[in-house]
Amino acid sequence: MSNFTLHNIPFGIFSIKNGKKRLATIINDQVVDLYALAEFGYFDDLKIKKTVFKNDYLNDFISLGKEKTNAVRRRLQEILADDKNIHHSSFTIHHSKVNLHLPVKIGDYTDFYSSEQHATNVGMMFRPNGDALLPNWKHIPVGYHGRASSIFVSGQNFHRPKGQINATDATPPTFSATKRLDIELEMATIIGQPNLIGDSIDVNKAEEYVFGFTLFNDWSARDIQRWEYVPLGPFLAKNFFSSMSPWVVTLEALEPFRVAAEVQDPEVLPYLKEEKRQHFDVQLEVILQLPNSEGVKICTSNFKNMYWTVAQQIAHHTVNGCNLNIGDVMASGTISGKTPDSFGSLLELTWGGKNPITLPDGSTRTFLEDGDTIMIKGFAEKNGLRVDFGEVRTMVLPAK
Ligand code: CA
């Protein structure tokens, strides 16, 4: 059960039946209609147009800037702390009665590869005769440009993708549905401020460009990936579907959960050197649910299991002058910890399919079967303060 607190106040987009989409936050199990609050005049003194809150996406709201969006968050905390508020029943709706939508219009999507353990594990499996980490990995926050059109919100399911599989150096590929459908446990950074083309973002100011974060599942077809990824990296193994959670948790809500990031060795180039290296302590879990069964936790990890910080990812992304836009998504890369139960993909959890996972009912999994559901959940908790990310839930449908 998600536990959305007064401290959290994440932002999202909801609708009821065929109604227009509106901005929302959530407290406990109640979705809060921000357009209704705007109509009651609760944001009048903040000088924000009411239409910003009746919108298909958060982008217009985010573009108001942190000063205003933080003021809205604080105002919501005041309103929701007052349980005698006479309008309360007019702006809250039980979460079971609403549809939640993709929170941002995503112009561009970049996926990083920033967990050392994940990169090491994959390197060992994909290049058994070479070094696990390529020589560039500790100098560059490696990433690739992904596909924005196929990112969907939690609850949207997809059909098993087809492609070229079963190829080796000696034998040509065959065409079929993927037999190695996998997940990647990731977090998504939602960009909150643009930079001009040609301008680089200073690593020590990079967090000013972050609006917030969601959970992210970078669905992957390992057999397609193995054949296509050299020389230009992921393509059809990734672009068939990605899933994100509906609530964007703000950077400000995560302030109490900062933790020091590890010292990097070798030393990075000056443009990646941070005055203060920090991650966010967000506990993450992956749950596998077979049809007509209870879910089983298959991985426990943490957003802090990263070699490169979000700030370094942004600084590197823009060091050549590449421009970011509001609503761009930067996924962290698979977040694997050091212990086998913290590996963020089935590829790693089953070590390339060699060690199947045995579930409580005796069934086993290497990669996913049709009808399987994956849930990623995340939350930060410390000294009685809790920030929940909710979940991203997706079911695998048979190939079309
Ligand atoms: Ca990924």
XYZ file of N, CA, C and O and ligand atoms in Angstrom, residues 109 111-113 118 144 183-186 216-220 222 225 234 238 331-335, ligand 1:
97
model
N 14.094 11.429 -24.623
C 14.363 10.449 -23.563
C 15.785 9.924 -23.730
O 16.159 9.486 -24.814
N 18.699 7.367 -21.823
C 18.882 6.330 -20.804
C 20.369 6.213 -20.497
O 21.175 6.008 -21.408
N 20.709 6.365 -19.222
C 22.111 6.232 -18.809
C 22.407 4.787 -18.422
O 21.563 3.893 -18.579
N 23.592 4.585 -17.895
C 24.115 3.235 -17.621
C 25.042 3.399 -16.435
O 26.226 3.130 -16.519
N 25.804 -3.008 -12.251
C 25.047 -3.433 -13.435
C 25.959 -3.497 -14.661
O 25.950 -4.485 -15.408
N 22.557 6.538 -23.939
C 22.132 6.539 -25.348
C 20.790 7.257 -25.429
O 20.084 7.385 -24.423
N 13.300 -6.913 -17.607
C 13.005 -5.606 -17.026
C 14.318 -4.884 -16.744
O 15.377 -5.510 -16.739
N 14.253 -3.580 -16.512
C 15.380 -2.867 -15.913
C 14.811 -1.916 -14.870
O 13.987 -1.048 -15.174
N 15.243 -2.100 -13.641
C 14.808 -1.270 -12.510
C 15.557 0.062 -12.585
O 16.782 0.100 -12.447
N 14.802 1.146 -12.842
C 15.458 2.445 -13.001
C 14.619 3.543 -12.337
O 13.457 3.359 -12.009
N 10.868 3.916 -13.073
C 10.959 3.678 -14.514
C 11.346 2.226 -14.774
O 12.239 1.694 -14.111
N 10.658 1.584 -15.701
C 11.011 0.225 -16.116
C 11.395 0.254 -17.587
O 10.556 0.487 -18.454
N 12.664 0.018 -17.853
C 13.189 0.013 -19.222
C 13.145 -1.424 -19.744
O 14.123 -2.166 -19.666
N 11.964 -1.784 -20.268
C 11.771 -3.153 -20.787
C 12.798 -3.463 -21.862
O 13.083 -2.618 -22.712
N 13.331 -4.693 -21.830
C 14.439 -5.050 -22.716
C 14.264 -6.453 -23.270
O 13.817 -7.355 -22.553
N 16.524 -9.252 -24.483
C 17.968 -9.538 -24.439
C 18.488 -10.247 -25.677
O 19.647 -10.040 -26.067
N 18.790 -7.658 -28.280
C 19.866 -6.741 -27.885
C 21.252 -7.317 -28.220
O 22.113 -6.630 -28.747
N 21.829 0.126 -28.077
C 20.465 -0.401 -28.051
C 19.564 0.268 -29.087
O 19.668 1.461 -29.335
N 14.981 -2.151 -27.089
C 14.542 -1.225 -26.043
C 13.321 -0.395 -26.443
O 12.562 0.021 -25.578
N 16.623 8.551 -17.786
C 16.565 7.387 -16.911
C 17.969 7.082 -16.408
O 18.965 7.342 -17.080
N 17.992 6.529 -15.201
C 19.263 6.366 -14.480
C 20.150 5.272 -15.056
O 21.356 5.279 -14.891
N 19.542 4.319 -15.750
C 20.206 3.046 -16.012
C 19.810 2.084 -14.900
O 19.373 2.512 -13.820
N 19.925 0.805 -15.181
C 19.541 -0.230 -14.221
C 20.295 -0.047 -12.916
O 21.516 0.114 -12.921
N 19.551 -0.061 -11.809
C 20.164 0.227 -10.510
C 20.398 -1.082 -9.772
O 19.506 -1.600 -9.089
Ca 18.314 0.845 -19.289
